[in-house]
C-alpha cells in the first residue's frame, strides 16, 4: 500500500478534527486525532528501525530524535509548567518503542537522496500512531524522507516535568502530508557573512518545522563569498576576507547537512544585476562599477551590473553558473534577475557600442544573455528560477519550466500566473523578515525601512497562497518562503530575526487548507507557535520572545480583545 | 590641581578639533588632538598604577583593560582591515607603559564608591596623553572613576593587524569630561526574564561607552522576579519560576559589578500601576486584578493596580520600597507612576468605599500614597524618581528634589521643566529600543507596534536634550537614557536589539556640545559607531549589523546621497 492513496479519503476530515488537546505540533498535521489519556515515555524507550538496509542518514536521524527526546525537557506552557500534571501521570502507561517502517514495496533510498528529488516527486507523507495502552507506536511512510518528517512530529509530542517525559493526549493518530512541495527559507550571505555554524544551526531549525528548501542567496553586489574552482579570483577579491568565504567543501558540507535533514539547497547567483563586486576581478565585465551617485544606478550601494550585452560576459556568466550548478545535486538553480537598473547601461559605452553594432535593444541583449545562461543550466539538468521582473518587466523567451519567485508584492502573483509560469511565493509585504528595522543608509536619520512595517509572524501567517488566482492557476503555486536580506543582519541577530517567524510560512505551505476550506487561524496557531518557540530555546536556538512569558503561559489571555 | 578647573578653558576649543584621524572613540572626547605618527604597543606594555593605596577595583579595572588590549585584535575598518598599514608601522616607536595617577591632593576612593555618589558630585573627567616618541603615556584624573573612564578611552585607541597592536595617529592628547551627569540604559526584566549573565554582559558593554546608570525596571504586572526578604511571597508567587528570580545576593552582585564599572544601579519598583502580579500574593491590595477585558483597565494585559487609597496598601508599599531601597547604595530609587488607569478604580468597591468614607478624590488618595511611599524613601536617604504622569497628569505634592523621567514624548520635557523638576530624557519617540517590532498581542495580525517606527541609532542620535527649554531650564536636564521594554525581548535578542543603538544616547549625554555649539553629526558619527560596534563583536557581544560590511569598510560610501 502506498500512503498517497490514503489521502484523498482523509482530506475532508481535516477541518473537523483540529486539535484541542495537543498544542505542541508545528506545522499542524493534515489529520490528527488525540485522546485524553496520559502516557509517559519509558526510560528505556527506543526506536525500532524496521527498514531493510536502513541508510546511514536515517540511522543518524533516529539518533538525533532520541537525543532531542532526552534533552528537550520542555515544560508545558501553562502556569506551573507541568507541576500540576504529576498527579495525572501516576499509574500512566509507558511507551517503550516506536517502530519505523516503510510501506510495502517502497524503494529504500537515503533521506539525502529523497530530499533533492524534483518538486512533486518527493514523498513527505507519513502515518504516526501512538496507542494509549503502552503498546508500541508505529511510524509508516513511503520513503525515508516521510519517516524523517514523522520523526520530527514525534519529537514535538512530549513535555517534561519532574523526571517524566509525557503526553496527556494519547492515543494519537496522525496522517500527514504537505499541501505544497516547496517550503523554503531564504538567506542572503553577501551583504553580511554568516559562518558555516550559523547555517547548520539554521538548517536544524528549518528541519524542525519541515521546511524543505534552503534558498541560499550566496552572492550580491557587496561581497562574493563563494569560492568557485574555475574562477577563484571572484572570492579572493570579492569576499570580505579569507575567513568570510565559503569554500567548495563548505558548500558541499552544507548541501549534505541539509539533505540529511530533508532540505534541498537552492543556490542563487543573482545576475545580471546585484553583481558589482565581480567588477573587482573583471572590471571589463561590469557597467557603472561603484558609480556615483549610486542611487542613479542601483537600488543600494554599490552600483555595478554585468554588461550582459557583451558576448564575453554572456559566456563568462553561463560558464560561472554551470560550473557551480554542476557541483550541486539540486534540480534547481536561481539566476536571480531582480532590480536591473537601465540607467547603468544608458551611460555605459561598451554596452551602447554593442547595441549599436548589433542593432539589439537592451531587451534583445538580455534575452540572448538569459537564453545563454539558462541554456547552460538546463544542459546541466537544472531548472532555472528567476525573480518576477524577468517575466513582468522584460520580454524574454524563457523555458516554460522556469519557476518565478514573486517578491515585490503579493499582488504580482496573478500577473505571473497569467503568463503560465510556476510560482514560489516570497512577497515582501508578508514574508520579508528584514522589514521594519529602519533605514540603514548613512546620513538619513529620519529614514525608515523601505518595506515598513515589520512583518510579524501573524501577519505572515495570514498570507493566502492562492489569492487573486483562478482555480486553474492554483496548480502553478509550488509553495513559498520567508526571506532574510542581510543589510542589517549578521550572525549576531540571525536566530531572533528569523525564528520563530520563519515558521509561519512553513505551516502555511504544509498545512494550508484546500480551497474553500477554513483558513488557518492566528488565534489557534499562537499557542502552538509559542510551544515550538520554547522548544527551540531548549534546543539551543535563540528565537525571539513573541510576548511576555505571562502570555505564553496563558493562551488567549493576551489577545487583542481578551 | 583639580581637573575640573581645566575645563572652562577647553570648552571653547572643542568644535575646532573634531577628529579626522581617529575614528575609534565613542563617546567622542570633549577635546581631542591627534597626530599622524604610527605607534605600536610594546609586547611588554604595562600599566603603572601610581595611586597610593590603589583600591582593588582599580587594580581589577587595569587588569581588564590589559586583557582587552591583548584580545580585542580589532582590524581597522578599511578594505584590507589594516593590511596596508604594515609598511607605515616599520620602524614605528613602541609605547611601553601608561602611567595612571590622581591629581595632587585627590582623595583615594574606590571606583565603586565614586560611582554611586550623588549626581553632580562624581568626577568622571580625565586627561590622557600619548606621546609619539614611545615615552610613557599618562592618564590623570581627580578620582579613580575618572581614571576608569580614561582607561576605557585608552582601550579604544588600538587596532590590530599581523601581530601588531597600533595606532596611526600619535601623539594623542585628550581632555575629557561628560556633558551630563546621568547617562543611562533601562531594562525591563519583568515582561521577560534575563539571567544574571545577561545583565553583567550588558553592564560591561555599558561601561565601554561610559554609560553610568543602569535603570533596572525590575518588576511589572507580568512578573515579580525580585526576592525581597521581608516579602518573599511576592517573588515565590510572582516570578515566572524559581529559576527566573533575582535573589538578594543576585541584586547585590549586580550592584557591585556595576559600581566597579562606573555604573550606579537605579532600581525601579513601578507603583501604583504595573503591579497586577502582586495580586497573586495580596489579592486584597490589587484592584481590577486580571480583569476582563484587560484593555478597559490597563494598557496591556494583565490588568491590576495597587489599591492606593487604602491605608494598608500605602503602608505595605512604603515598607516594600524602603526595605528594598535600604539594601542599595544608590542615592536614587524609582517609584514609577506611569499609565495609571482610572477605570480600574471606578469599578473597584474597596477603593470607592474608602473615597466615600474619607471624602478624598482619587487624586487626594494618590497624593497621600505618594507622600507615604516617597517619604519612606527619603527617610532612607533616597531621592525619588518618577515617570512624567506623576507631575503632568496628577496634582501631587512631590519633593522639589524629585527627578522626572520624560517618556511619552520628547515634547513633554517643557511641561515638566515648567514645573521646576529635574529631568531625565527617556522619550519613546527617540529612545525606545523596542519600537517597531510589530504587535505582540494575540489575534491582531494587522496590528503594529504602538510606537512605530523602529528608532534607528541615527534617529536617536539627533535627539536634542535641551529642545523647547528656556536657557534657565537647561540645568534641569540631568541627562537621558535609552530603554528596552521586554514584551518582545529576552536573552535571545538582548544584545542585537540594544547594541550598538544604546550607544547613541551615551554619546549625546557625554559629548553634547554646549548650547549654541555645533550639534552632533550623524555622518561624522557613523564610522565611529561602526568602530565601537566591531570592537564589541571582538569582545564577545552580539551587536546588530548596522549596514552591509561593504559600507562599514568604506565610510560615507553608503550615505543616502553618496
mmCIF file with all atom_site columns, C-alpha atoms in Angstrom, chain A residues 119 179-183 332 403 422-425 474-480 509:
data_model
loop_
_atom_site.group_PDB
_atom_site.id
_atom_site.type_symbol
_atom_site.label_atom_id
_atom_site.label_alt_id
_atom_site.label_comp_id
_atom_site.label_asym_id
_atom_site.label_entity_id
_atom_site.label_seq_id
_atom_site.pdbx_PDB_ins_code
_atom_site.Cartn_x
_atom_site.Cartn_y
_atom_site.Cartn_z
_atom_site.occupancy
_atom_site.B_iso_or_equiv
_atom_site.pdbx_formal_charge
_atom_site.auth_seq_id
_atom_site.auth_comp_id
_atom_site.auth_asym_id
_atom_site.auth_atom_id
_atom_site.pdbx_PDB_model_num
ATOM 1  C CA . UNK A 1 119 ? 9.461  19.002 -6.641  1.00 0.00 ? 119 UNK A CA 1
ATOM 2  C CA . UNK A 1 179 ? -0.057 20.891 0.965   1.00 0.00 ? 179 UNK A CA 1
ATOM 3  C CA . UNK A 1 180 ? 2.733  22.358 -1.191  1.00 0.00 ? 180 UNK A CA 1
ATOM 4  C CA . UNK A 1 181 ? 6.001  20.820 -2.390  1.00 0.00 ? 181 UNK A CA 1
ATOM 5  C CA . UNK A 1 182 ? 8.153  23.979 -1.923  1.00 0.00 ? 182 UNK A CA 1
ATOM 6  C CA . UNK A 1 183 ? 8.533  25.298 1.638   1.00 0.00 ? 183 UNK A CA 1
ATOM 7  C CA . UNK A 1 332 ? 17.020 23.871 -9.293  1.00 0.00 ? 332 UNK A CA 1
ATOM 8  C CA . UNK A 1 403 ? 9.963  28.957 -11.854 1.00 0.00 ? 403 UNK A CA 1
ATOM 9  C CA . UNK A 1 422 ? 5.074  28.188 -11.823 1.00 0.00 ? 422 UNK A CA 1
ATOM 10 C CA . UNK A 1 423 ? 5.303  30.387 -8.752  1.00 0.00 ? 423 UNK A CA 1
ATOM 11 C CA . UNK A 1 424 ? 7.160  30.494 -5.454  1.00 0.00 ? 424 UNK A CA 1
ATOM 12 C CA . UNK A 1 425 ? 5.500  32.975 -3.114  1.00 0.00 ? 425 UNK A CA 1
ATOM 13 C CA . UNK A 1 474 ? -3.765 27.114 -8.352  1.00 0.00 ? 474 UNK A CA 1
ATOM 14 C CA . UNK A 1 475 ? -1.545 24.293 -9.534  1.00 0.00 ? 475 UNK A CA 1
ATOM 15 C CA . UNK A 1 476 ? 1.089  26.839 -10.562 1.00 0.00 ? 476 UNK A CA 1
ATOM 16 C CA . UNK A 1 477 ? 1.809  27.692 -6.936  1.00 0.00 ? 477 UNK A CA 1
ATOM 17 C CA . UNK A 1 478 ? 4.626  25.446 -5.775  1.00 0.00 ? 478 UNK A CA 1
ATOM 18 C CA . UNK A 1 479 ? 4.815  26.960 -2.328  1.00 0.00 ? 479 UNK A CA 1
ATOM 19 C CA . UNK A 1 480 ? 6.660  29.799 -0.699  1.00 0.00 ? 480 UNK A CA 1
ATOM 20 C CA . UNK A 1 509 ? 2.654  25.661 2.928   1.00 0.00 ? 509 UNK A CA 1
#
